[in-house]
Structure formats: C-alpha cells, structure tokens
Tab-separated table of C-alpha atoms in Angstrom:
chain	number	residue	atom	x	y	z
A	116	UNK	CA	-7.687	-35.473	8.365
A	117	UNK	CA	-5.606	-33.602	5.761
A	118	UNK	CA	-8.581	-34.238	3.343
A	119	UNK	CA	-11.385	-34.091	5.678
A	120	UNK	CA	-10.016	-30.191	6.341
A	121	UNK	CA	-9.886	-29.701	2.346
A	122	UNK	CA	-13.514	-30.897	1.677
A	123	UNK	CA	-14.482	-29.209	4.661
A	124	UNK	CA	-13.201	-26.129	3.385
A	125	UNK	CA	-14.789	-26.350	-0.010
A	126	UNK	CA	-18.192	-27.443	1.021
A	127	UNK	CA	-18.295	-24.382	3.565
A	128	UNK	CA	-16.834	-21.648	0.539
A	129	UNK	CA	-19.256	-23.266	-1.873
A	130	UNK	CA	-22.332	-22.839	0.666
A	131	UNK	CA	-21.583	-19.274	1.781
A	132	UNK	CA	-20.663	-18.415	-2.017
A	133	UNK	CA	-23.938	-19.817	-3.001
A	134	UNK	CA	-25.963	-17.694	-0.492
A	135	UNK	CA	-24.216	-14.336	-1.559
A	136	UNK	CA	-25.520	-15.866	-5.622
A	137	UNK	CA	-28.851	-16.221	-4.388
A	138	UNK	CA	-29.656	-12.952	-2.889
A	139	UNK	CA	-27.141	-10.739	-4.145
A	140	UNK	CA	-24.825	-10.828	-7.285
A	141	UNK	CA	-22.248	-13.447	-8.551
A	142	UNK	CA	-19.499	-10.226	-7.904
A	143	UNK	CA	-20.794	-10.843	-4.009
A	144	UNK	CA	-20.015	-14.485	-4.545
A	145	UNK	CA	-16.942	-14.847	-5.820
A	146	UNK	CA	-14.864	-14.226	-3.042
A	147	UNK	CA	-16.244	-16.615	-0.900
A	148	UNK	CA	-14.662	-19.204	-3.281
A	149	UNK	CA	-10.962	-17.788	-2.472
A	150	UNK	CA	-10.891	-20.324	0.464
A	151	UNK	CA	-11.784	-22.926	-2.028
A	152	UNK	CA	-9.142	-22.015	-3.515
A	153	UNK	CA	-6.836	-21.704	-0.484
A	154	UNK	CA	-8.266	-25.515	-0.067
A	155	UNK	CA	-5.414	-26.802	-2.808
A	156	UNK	CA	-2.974	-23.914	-2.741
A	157	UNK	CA	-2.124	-23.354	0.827
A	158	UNK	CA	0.149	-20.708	0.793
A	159	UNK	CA	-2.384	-18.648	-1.231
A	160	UNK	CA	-4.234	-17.034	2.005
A	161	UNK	CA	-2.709	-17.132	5.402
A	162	UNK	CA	-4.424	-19.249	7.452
A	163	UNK	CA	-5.772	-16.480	10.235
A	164	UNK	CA	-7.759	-15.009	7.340
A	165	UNK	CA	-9.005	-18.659	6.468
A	166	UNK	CA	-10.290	-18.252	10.597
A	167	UNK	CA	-11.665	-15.179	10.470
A	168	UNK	CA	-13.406	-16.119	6.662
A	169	UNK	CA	-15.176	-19.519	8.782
A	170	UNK	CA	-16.040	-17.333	11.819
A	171	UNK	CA	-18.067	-15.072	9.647
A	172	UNK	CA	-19.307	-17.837	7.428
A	173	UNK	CA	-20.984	-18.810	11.002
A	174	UNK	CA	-22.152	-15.629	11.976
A	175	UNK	CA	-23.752	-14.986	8.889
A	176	UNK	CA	-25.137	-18.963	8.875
A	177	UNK	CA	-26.454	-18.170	12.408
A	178	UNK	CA	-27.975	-14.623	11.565
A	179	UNK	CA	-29.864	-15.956	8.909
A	180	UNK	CA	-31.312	-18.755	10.918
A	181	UNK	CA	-32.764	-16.825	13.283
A	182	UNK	CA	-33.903	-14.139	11.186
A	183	UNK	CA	-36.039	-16.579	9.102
A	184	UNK	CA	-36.888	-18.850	11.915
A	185	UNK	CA	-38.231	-15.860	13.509
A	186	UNK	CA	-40.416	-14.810	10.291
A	187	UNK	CA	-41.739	-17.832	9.899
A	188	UNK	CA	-42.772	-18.168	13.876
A	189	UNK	CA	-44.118	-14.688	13.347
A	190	UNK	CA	-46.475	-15.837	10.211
A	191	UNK	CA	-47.033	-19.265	12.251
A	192	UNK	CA	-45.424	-21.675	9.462
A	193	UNK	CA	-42.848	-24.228	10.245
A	194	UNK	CA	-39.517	-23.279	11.311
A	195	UNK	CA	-37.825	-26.162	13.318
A	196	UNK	CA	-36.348	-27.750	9.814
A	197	UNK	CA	-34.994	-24.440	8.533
A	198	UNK	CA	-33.342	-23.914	12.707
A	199	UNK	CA	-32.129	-26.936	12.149
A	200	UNK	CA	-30.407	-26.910	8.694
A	201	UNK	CA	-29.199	-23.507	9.452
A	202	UNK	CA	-28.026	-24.201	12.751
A	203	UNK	CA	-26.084	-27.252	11.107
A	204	UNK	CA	-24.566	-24.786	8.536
A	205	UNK	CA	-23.170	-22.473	11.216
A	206	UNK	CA	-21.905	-25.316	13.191
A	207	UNK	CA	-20.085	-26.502	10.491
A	208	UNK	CA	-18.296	-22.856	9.800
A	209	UNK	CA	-17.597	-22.867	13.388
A	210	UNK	CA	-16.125	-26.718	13.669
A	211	UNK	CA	-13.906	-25.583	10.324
A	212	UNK	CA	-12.883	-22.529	12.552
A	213	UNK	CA	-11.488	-25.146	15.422
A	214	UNK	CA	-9.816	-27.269	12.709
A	215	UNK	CA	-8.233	-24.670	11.214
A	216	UNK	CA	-6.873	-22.888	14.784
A	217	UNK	CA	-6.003	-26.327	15.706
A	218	UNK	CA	-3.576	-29.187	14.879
A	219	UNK	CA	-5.318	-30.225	11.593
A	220	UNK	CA	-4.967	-26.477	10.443
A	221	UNK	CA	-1.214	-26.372	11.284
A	222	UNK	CA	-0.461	-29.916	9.576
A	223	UNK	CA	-2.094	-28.483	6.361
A	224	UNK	CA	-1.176	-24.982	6.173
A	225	UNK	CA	1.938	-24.906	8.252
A	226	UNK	CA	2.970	-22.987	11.908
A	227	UNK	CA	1.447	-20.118	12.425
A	228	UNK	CA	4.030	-17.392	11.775
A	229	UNK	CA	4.753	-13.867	12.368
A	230	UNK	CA	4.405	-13.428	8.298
A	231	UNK	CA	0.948	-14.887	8.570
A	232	UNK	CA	-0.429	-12.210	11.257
A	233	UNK	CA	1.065	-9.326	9.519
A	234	UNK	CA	-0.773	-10.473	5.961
A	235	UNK	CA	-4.265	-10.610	7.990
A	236	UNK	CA	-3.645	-7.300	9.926
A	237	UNK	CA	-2.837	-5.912	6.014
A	238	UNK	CA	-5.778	-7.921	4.552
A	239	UNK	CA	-8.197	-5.944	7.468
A	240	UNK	CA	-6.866	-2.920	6.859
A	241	UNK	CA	-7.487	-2.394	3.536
A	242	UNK	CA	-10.473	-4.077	3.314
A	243	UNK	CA	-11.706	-1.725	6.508
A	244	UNK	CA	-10.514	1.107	4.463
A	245	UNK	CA	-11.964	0.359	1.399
A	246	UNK	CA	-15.146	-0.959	2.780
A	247	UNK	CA	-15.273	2.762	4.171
A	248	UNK	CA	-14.427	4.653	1.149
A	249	UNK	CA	-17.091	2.891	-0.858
A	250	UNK	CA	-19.915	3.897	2.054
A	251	UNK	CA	-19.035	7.511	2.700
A	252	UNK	CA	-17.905	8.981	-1.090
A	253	UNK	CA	-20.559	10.289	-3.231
A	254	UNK	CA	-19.230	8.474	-6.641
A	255	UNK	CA	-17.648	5.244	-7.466
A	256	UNK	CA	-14.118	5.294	-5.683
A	257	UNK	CA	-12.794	2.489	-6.862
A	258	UNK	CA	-11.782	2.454	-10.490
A	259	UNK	CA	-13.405	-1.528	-10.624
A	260	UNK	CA	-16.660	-0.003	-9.668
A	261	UNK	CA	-16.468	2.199	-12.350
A	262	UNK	CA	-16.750	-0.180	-15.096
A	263	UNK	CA	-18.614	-2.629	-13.171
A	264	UNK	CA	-21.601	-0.860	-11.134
A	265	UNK	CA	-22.101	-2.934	-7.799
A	266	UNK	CA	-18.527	-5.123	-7.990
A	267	UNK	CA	-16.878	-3.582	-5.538
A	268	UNK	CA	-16.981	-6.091	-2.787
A	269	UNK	CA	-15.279	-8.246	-5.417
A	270	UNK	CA	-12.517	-5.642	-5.528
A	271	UNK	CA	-12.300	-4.935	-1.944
A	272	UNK	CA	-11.528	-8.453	-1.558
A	273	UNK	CA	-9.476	-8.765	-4.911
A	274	UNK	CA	-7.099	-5.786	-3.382
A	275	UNK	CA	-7.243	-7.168	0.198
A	276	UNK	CA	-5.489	-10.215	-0.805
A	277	UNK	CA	-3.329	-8.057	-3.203
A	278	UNK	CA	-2.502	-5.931	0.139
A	279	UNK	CA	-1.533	-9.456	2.051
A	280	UNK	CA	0.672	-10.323	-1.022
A	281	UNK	CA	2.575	-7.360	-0.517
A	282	UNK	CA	3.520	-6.852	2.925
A	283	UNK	CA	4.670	-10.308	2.696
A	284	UNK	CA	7.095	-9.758	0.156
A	285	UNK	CA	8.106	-6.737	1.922
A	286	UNK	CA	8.514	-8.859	5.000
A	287	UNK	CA	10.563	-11.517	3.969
A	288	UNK	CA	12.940	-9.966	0.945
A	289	UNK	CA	16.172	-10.535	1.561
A	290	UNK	CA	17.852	-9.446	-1.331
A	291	UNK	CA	16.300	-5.653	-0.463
A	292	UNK	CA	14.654	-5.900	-4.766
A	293	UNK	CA	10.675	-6.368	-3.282
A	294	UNK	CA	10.063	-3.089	-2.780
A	295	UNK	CA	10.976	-1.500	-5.971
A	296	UNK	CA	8.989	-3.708	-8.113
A	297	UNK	CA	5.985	-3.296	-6.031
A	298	UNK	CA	6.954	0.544	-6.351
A	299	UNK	CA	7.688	0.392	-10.236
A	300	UNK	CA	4.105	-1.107	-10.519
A	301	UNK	CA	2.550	1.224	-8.476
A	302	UNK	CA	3.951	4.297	-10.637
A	303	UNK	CA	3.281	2.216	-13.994
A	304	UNK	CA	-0.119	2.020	-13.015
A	305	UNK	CA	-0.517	5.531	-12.224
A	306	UNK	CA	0.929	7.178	-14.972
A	307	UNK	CA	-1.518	4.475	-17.210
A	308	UNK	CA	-4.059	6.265	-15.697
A	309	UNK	CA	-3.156	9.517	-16.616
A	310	UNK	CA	-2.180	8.774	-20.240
A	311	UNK	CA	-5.753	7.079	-20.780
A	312	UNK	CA	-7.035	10.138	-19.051
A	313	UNK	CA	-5.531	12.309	-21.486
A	314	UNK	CA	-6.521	9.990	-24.680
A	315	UNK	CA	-10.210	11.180	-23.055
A	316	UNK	CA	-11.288	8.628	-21.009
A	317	UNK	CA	-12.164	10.268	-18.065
A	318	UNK	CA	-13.704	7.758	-15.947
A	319	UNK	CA	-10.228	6.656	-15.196
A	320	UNK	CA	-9.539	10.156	-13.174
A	321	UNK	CA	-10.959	10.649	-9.613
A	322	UNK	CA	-12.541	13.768	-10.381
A	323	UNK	CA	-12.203	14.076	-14.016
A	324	UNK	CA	-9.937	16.659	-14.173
A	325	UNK	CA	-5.922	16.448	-14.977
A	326	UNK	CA	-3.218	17.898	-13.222
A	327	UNK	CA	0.197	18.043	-13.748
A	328	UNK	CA	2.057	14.828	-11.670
A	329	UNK	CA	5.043	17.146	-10.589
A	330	UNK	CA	5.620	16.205	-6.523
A	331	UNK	CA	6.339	19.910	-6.163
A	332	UNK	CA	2.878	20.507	-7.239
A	333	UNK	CA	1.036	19.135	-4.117
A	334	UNK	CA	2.353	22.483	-2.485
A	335	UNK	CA	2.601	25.201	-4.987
A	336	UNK	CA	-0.642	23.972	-7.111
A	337	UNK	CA	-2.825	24.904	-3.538
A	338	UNK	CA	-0.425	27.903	-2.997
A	339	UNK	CA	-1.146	29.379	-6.630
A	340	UNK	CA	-4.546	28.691	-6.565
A	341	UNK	CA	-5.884	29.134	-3.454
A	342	UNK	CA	-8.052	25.945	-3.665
A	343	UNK	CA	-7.346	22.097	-3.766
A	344	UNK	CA	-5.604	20.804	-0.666
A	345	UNK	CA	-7.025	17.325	-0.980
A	346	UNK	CA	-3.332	16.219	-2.130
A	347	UNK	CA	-1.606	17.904	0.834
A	348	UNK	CA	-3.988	16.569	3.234
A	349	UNK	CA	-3.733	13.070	1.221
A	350	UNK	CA	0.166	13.713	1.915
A	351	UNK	CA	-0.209	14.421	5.651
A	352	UNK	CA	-1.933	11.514	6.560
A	353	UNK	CA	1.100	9.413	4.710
A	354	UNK	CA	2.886	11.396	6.844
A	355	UNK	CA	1.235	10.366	10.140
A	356	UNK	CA	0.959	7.020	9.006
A	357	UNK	CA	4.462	6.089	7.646
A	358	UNK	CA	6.487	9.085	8.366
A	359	UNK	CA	8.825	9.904	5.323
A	360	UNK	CA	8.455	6.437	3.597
A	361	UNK	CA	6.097	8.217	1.442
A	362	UNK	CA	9.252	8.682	-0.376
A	363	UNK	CA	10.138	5.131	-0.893
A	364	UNK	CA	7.106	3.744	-1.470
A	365	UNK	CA	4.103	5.465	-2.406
A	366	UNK	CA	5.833	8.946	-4.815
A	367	UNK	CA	4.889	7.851	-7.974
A	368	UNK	CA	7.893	9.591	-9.836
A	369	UNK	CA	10.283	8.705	-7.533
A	370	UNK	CA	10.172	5.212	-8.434
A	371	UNK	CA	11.712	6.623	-11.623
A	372	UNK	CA	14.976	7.808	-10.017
A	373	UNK	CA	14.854	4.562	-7.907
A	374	UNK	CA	14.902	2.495	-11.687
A	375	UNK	CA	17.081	5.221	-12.970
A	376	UNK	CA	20.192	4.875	-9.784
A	377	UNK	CA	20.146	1.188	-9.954
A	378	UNK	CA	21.342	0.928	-13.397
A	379	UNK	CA	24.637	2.661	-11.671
A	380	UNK	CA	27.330	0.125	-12.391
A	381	UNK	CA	28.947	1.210	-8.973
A	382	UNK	CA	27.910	1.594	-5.834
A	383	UNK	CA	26.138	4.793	-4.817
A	384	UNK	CA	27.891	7.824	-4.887
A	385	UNK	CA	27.681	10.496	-1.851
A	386	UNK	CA	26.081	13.866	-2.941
A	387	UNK	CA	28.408	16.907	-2.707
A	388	UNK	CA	28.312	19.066	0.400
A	389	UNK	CA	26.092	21.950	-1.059
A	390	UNK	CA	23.002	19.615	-2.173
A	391	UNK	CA	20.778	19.910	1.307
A	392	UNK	CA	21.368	23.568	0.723
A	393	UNK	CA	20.126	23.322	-3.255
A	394	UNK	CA	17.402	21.613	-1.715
A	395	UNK	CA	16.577	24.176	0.435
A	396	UNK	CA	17.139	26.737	-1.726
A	397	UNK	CA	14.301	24.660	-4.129
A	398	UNK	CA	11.911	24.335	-1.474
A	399	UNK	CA	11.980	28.060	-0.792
A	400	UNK	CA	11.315	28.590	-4.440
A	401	UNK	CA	8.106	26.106	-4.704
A	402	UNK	CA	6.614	27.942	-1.892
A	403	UNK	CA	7.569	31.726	-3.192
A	404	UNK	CA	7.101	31.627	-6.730
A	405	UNK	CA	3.440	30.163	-6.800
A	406	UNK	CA	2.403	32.935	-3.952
A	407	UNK	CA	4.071	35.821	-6.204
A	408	UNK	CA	2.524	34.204	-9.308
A	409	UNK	CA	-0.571	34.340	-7.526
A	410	UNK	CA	-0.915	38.287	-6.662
A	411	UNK	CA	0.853	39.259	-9.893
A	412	UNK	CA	-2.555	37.571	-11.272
A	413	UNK	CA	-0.518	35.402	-13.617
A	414	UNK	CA	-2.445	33.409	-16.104
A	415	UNK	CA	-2.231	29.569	-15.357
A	416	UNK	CA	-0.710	28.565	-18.776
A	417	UNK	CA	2.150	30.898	-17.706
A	418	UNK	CA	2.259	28.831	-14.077
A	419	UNK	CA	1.929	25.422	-15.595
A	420	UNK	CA	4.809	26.068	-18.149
A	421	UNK	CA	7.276	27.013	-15.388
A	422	UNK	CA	5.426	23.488	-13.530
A	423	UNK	CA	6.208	21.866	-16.910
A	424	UNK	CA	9.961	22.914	-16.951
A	425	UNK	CA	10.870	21.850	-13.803
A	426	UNK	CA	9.283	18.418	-13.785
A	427	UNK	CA	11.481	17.824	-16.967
A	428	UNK	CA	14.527	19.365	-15.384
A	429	UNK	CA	13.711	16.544	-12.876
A	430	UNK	CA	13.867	13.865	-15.431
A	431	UNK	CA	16.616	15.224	-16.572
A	432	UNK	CA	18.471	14.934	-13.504
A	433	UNK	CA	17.265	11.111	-12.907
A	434	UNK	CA	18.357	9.912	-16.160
A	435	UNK	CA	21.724	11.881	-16.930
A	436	UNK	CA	22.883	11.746	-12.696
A	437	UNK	CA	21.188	9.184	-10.786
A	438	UNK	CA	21.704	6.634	-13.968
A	439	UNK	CA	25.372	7.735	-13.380
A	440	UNK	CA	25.782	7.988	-9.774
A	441	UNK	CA	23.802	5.235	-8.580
A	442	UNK	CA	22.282	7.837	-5.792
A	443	UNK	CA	18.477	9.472	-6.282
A	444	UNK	CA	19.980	12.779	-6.815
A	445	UNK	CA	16.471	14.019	-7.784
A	446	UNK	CA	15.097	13.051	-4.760
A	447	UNK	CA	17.285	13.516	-2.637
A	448	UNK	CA	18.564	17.092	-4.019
A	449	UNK	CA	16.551	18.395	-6.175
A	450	UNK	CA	12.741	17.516	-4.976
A	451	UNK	CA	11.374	20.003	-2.062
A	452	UNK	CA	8.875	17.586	-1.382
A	453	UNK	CA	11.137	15.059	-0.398
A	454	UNK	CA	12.498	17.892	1.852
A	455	UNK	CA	9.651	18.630	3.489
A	456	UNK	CA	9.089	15.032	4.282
A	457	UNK	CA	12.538	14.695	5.728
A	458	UNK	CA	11.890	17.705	7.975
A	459	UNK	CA	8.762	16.535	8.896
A	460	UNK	CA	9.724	12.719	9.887
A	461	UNK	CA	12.266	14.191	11.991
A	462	UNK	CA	9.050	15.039	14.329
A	463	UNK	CA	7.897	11.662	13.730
A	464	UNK	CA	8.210	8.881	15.748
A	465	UNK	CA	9.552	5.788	13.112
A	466	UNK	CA	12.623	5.844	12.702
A	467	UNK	CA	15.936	2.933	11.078
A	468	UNK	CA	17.894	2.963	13.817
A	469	UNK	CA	21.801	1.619	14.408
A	470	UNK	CA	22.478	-0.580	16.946
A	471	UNK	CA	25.249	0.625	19.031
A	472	UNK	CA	27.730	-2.722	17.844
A	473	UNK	CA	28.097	-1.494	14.462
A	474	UNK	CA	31.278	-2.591	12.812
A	475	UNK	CA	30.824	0.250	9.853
A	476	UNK	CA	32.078	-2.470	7.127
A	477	UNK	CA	29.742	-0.193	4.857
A	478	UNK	CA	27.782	-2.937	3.434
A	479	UNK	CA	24.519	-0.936	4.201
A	480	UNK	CA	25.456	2.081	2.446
A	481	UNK	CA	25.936	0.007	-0.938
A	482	UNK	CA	22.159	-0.466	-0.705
A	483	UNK	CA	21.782	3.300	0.503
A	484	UNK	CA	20.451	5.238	-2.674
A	485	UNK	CA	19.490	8.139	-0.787
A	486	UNK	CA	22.764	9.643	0.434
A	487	UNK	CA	21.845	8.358	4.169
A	488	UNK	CA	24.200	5.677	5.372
A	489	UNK	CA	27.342	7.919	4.193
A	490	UNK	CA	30.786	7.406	6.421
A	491	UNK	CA	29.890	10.707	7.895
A	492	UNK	CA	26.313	9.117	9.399
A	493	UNK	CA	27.632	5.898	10.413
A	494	UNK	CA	30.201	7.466	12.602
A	495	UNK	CA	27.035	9.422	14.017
A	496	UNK	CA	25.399	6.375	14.554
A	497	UNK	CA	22.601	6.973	12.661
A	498	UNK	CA	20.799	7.662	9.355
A	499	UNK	CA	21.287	10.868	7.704
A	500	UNK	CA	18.117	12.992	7.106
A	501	UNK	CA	17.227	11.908	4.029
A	502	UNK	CA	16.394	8.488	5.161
A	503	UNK	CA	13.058	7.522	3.766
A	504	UNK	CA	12.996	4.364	5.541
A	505	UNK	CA	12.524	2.306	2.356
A	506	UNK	CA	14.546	-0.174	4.333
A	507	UNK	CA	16.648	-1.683	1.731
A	508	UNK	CA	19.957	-1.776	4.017
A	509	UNK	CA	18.296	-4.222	6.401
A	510	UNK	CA	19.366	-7.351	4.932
A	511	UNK	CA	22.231	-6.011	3.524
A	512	UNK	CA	24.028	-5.928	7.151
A	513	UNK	CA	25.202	-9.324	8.348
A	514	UNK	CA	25.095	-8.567	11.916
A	515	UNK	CA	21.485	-6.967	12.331
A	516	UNK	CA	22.258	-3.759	13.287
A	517	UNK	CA	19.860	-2.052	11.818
A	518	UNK	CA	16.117	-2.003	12.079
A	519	UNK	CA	13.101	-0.247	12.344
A	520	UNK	CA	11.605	1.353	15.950
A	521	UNK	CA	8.611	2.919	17.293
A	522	UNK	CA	8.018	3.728	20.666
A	523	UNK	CA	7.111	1.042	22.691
A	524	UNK	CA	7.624	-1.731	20.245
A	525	UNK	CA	10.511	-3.929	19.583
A	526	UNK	CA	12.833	-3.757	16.032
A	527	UNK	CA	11.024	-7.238	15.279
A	528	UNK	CA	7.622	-5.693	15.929
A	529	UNK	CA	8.030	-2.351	14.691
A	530	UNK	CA	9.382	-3.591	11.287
A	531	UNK	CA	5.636	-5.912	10.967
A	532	UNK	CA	3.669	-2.854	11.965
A	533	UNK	CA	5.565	-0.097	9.597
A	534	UNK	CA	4.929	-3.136	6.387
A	535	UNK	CA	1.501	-3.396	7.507
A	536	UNK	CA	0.619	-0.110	7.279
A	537	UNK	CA	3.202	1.117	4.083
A	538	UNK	CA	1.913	-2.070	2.443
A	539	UNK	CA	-1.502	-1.154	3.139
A	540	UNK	CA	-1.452	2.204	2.124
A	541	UNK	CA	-0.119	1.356	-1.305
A	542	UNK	CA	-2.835	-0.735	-2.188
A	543	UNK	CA	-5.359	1.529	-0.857
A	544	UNK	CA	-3.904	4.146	-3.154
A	545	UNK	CA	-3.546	1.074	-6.039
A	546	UNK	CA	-7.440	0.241	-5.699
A	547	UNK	CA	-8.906	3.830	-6.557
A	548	UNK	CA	-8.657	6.384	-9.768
A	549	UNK	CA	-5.356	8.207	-8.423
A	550	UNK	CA	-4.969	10.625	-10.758
C-alpha cells in the first residue's frame, strides 16, 4: 500500500502540474510537484496540506470537466469521453484524499500531530495573505515578482512552505536557539536589502525610497514629517496580532542585541533600578524632539543626523553592554519603541504566564535576556514588563510552569496559535521588499 500511496501521489502532482504547464506558465506548475516531492521525503510537507493539495487537485479536475463538457454540449460535439476522463482524474484526487486521511496516510507519513495542524494553519495563512497582497497592491509586492513578472504563485507557495518550516521549529525547540536564527536571518535579509538599495538597485525597496532603519524612527519619522504612517500602522497590526513579540521576533535590529547578549559568558545580568525610567525618559524625547524639530522648520539633514547619532549610540550600547552583560540593554533600556510595545501589550490579551507551583530555582531567568524573569518578578509571580514573549524560558523550566495564554484557550493551545501567527507574520514580512 506504502507504494501504491507514493505512485498515487506522483501521478496526481504530475497531472495537476501538467495542467497548470499547459494553460498557464511552468512558475504555475511547479508547485504542484512539491507533493511529488513529499512522495519520497515525508517529513517535507505535513500531511493535512498533502489533503487539502488532493482536495483541490479534485475540485479543479471536476471544474474543468464540467466546464468543457458543457462547451462542447453547447457547440453539439462529443463530450461523454472528456466527462469521463475528467471525472476519472477528480476521482482519483479525491480517492488520494481518503488514503491520505486514512490508515495508508498515517503508515506513510506518521500520526497526525499537533505540529502537523499548526504547519497547515501557518502554510494557509501566509499563502491567504500573500495571495491577497498580490490582488489588491498596485505594483509587484513581492520582491520574486519583481525579477520574475508573473512568478508569484511560485513564491506564494515557495514562502508558504518556508512559513510551515518555521513555526515548526518554533514549536518543537527545546534548547530555546530556533528563534534567534530564524530572527538573525530575518534581519540579515533585511539589511541586504537596504545595502543593495543603497548600491542603486532600487527594485529591491518597496517604494523606492530609503529611510533610515532606526526603530525610533517609526514614531518620530511620521511626527517630523507629518506624512508616512504606513510603518506605525504596519507596527499596530503586529501589535494586535502578536502583542509585544514584535520585539522578539520580527525588529530587525534587535536581533543584533539578541546576537550581541548571547556572547555574554555569564548568565544575564539584571538592569539597574533607574533603566525603565531612562527608557521613559527616551521615549519622551522621540516623541518631543521630532514635533519641536518640526515647527522650528528644521531642515531634514539636521533631523536625520540627530536620527543617525542615536541609532549608533544604540550599537554602541549592544556591542560594548549587552556583549558584556548578557541582557538586551538596548532593547530593553534604551529603545522607546520597545517601550511603547511593552505598554501597549499590557492592554493585550497574550500573555507568558507562571503557574502558581513555581519552585523559583531560576533556571528561566538564565534564558531571560530581557530583564523579565528577575528574583523580583518571580516572587510576583509573573513576567516583568519587558517580556516580549520570545518564549525562550519555556523549555528551560523542568516543571512546566510557564507557558503562553489567551483567553479562552489552553497553555498547549495558546502556545500553537501565538507560533502560527508570529511564524506567519515573519514570513509575510520575509516574502516582500521590506525596506
């Protein structure tokens, strides 16, 4: 049966590929061969996708055949054969659909687990939102499309699968290292965009124009100029989505500090008492300075200067203090962003929670490089308020006491939700010019 099911699968990718070839372009095709593929490397897809992939294989088998057995009816030619040859197609999709759900589809790819559903829900979701992007902007979204007019169904797929990749990783790490490689590569990628932006080649840039990647700027570039909020509102819905995780997984210089603190050869060190109130004290700053800038009618050179400064203070601070410390002191004390994220998940509702059997042996704030799981919180019983849920004290705690929660869900459940939608959002981001 085991290779029944693989031929099955092939002849069925090979068909549907074949169709896309004919009457649209071999970037349509190619990923209806990823189940082919799938076919001799298992764990490559998870096998609700493989489902869903031989559901629409039938639809689109079925849709066809009546479509063209109704032409031909209409122009009075022969259609039985083609109903029938069709119809045998889409049965076939749909009998690979059964194996697959059933015992022949568990033998070969394994139980169905919890891992599996939260790669497909991932896998929807950015294809949904990519598949959306595409239709409703006026230019070439994804950077793919770009340099290859009419591939980005290829890449939709490509980055779909990339998305599944992901949350699994995130799902299953137990060492609590997953999620700052995925977050170095995010911010490597991003800043490659912007340094082939500034060699000239704009077509890497969403709208062709550079700005300076300072995370301060997303508030006091609109405030000083009175225009361009599409990075605040891009922030917001993060926000909504994800709460402060924006932080800890989608800031592309704050996977700098995180790369800079965990060359610490101790364990993190706890900021001093007056950093929330340097913090403050910043944030203040980032929203007065652009504002008086603004009516003293300084020249932008002048603003971008000061920008300039402060984003290498910033550096600064990562490579000279969090190298040192083992703590993000720059985002954690010196980035107003990072603030107003804090503030503002403290209105939202996810939240790493500790259980109420705590033992406070501490092995979770080890892993804490955000000054959140100090002595001071754990006798509070819970994170500190610069928790940006990157969640890298969950495995560290032998007892599972801590965990994820939304309303209504359980840990287990809110933990697959949050990766399906962090994990999700940082490939969207991944797929299109960024800068």
């Amino acid at each position: 049966m085991t290779f029944f099911l693989r031929v099955l699968i092939v002849l069925c990718s090979l068909t549907t590929a074949a169709h896309f070839l004919r009457f649209g372009t071999l970037w349509d095709a190619v990923p209806a061969l990823f189940p082919a593929a799938a076919a001799f490397f298992p764990r490559l897809l998870p096998r609700p996708v493989l489902i869903l992939a031989a559901l629409g294989g039938a639809l689109l088998w079925g849709g066809q055949g009546v479509e063209l057995a109704s032409w031909r009816m209409n122009f009075g030619l022969p259609w039985m054969r083609l109903a029938l040859i069709l119809g045998a197609v889409c049965l076939t999709h749909l009998g690979l659909a059964a194996l697959l759900a059933g015992r022949a589809g568990q033998k070969f790819f394994g139980p169905m687990r919890d891992a599996d559903l939260v790669k497909t829900a991932t896998a929807l979701l950015v294809g949904g939102i990519l598949l959306l992007t595409r239709d409703k902007t006026p230019f070439p979204l994804l950077l793919g499309d770009r340099f290859f007019p009419g591939s980005g169904i290829f890449w939709i797929c490509l980055f779909a699968f990339y998305g599944a990749l992901v949350s699994g990783w995130l799902l299953t790490d137990k060492q609590g290292k997953a999620r700052g490689r995925i977050w170095t590569l995010f911010s490597v990628v991003f800043f490659g965009q912007l340094l082939l932006g500034l060699a000239g080649w704009s077509i890497f840039l969403m709208t062709g124009k550079l700005h300076l990647p300072v995370p301060a700027l997303i508030l006091a570039g609109p405030l000083f100029r009175g225009e361009g909020f599409f990075m605040p509102i891009l922030l917001g819905v993060s926000l909504l989505l994800v709460g402060p995780a924006w932080c800890s997984h989608l800031c592309y210089i704050g996977a700098w500090d995180d790369r800079m603190a965990r060359l610490a050869p101790a364990r993190p060190t706890p900021l001093p008492l007056w950093a929330p109130r340097l913090r403050a004290g910043l944030l203040l700053a980032t929203i007065v300075i652009p504002v008086v800038l603004r009516l003293l009618d300084v020249s932008w050179p002048w603003a971008l200067g000061l920008a300039a400064i402060f984003g290498a203070a910033g550096v600064g601070i990562m490579v000279l203090i969090s190298r040192k410390s083992g703590t993000m002191v720059h985002c954690t004390a010196y980035c107003p962003i990072g603030l107003v994220n804090n503030l503002i998940g403290r209105m939202l509702p996810w939240r790493v929670t500790i259980g109420s059997g705590c033992t406070q042996c501490g092995l979770c704030s080890r892993a804490c490089r955000y000054n959140a799981l100090t002595r001071l919180d754990l006798d509070k019983g819970r994170p500190g308020l610069t928790c940006s849920l990157c969640g890298d004290c969950l495995p560290r705690c032998p007892h599972g006491h801590l965990g994820y929660s939304f309303p209504g869900l359980t840990r287990e459940r809110a933990r697959q939700v949050f990766v399906v939608l962090v994990a999700g959002l940082h490939t969207v981001f991944l797929a299109v010019a960024r800068i």
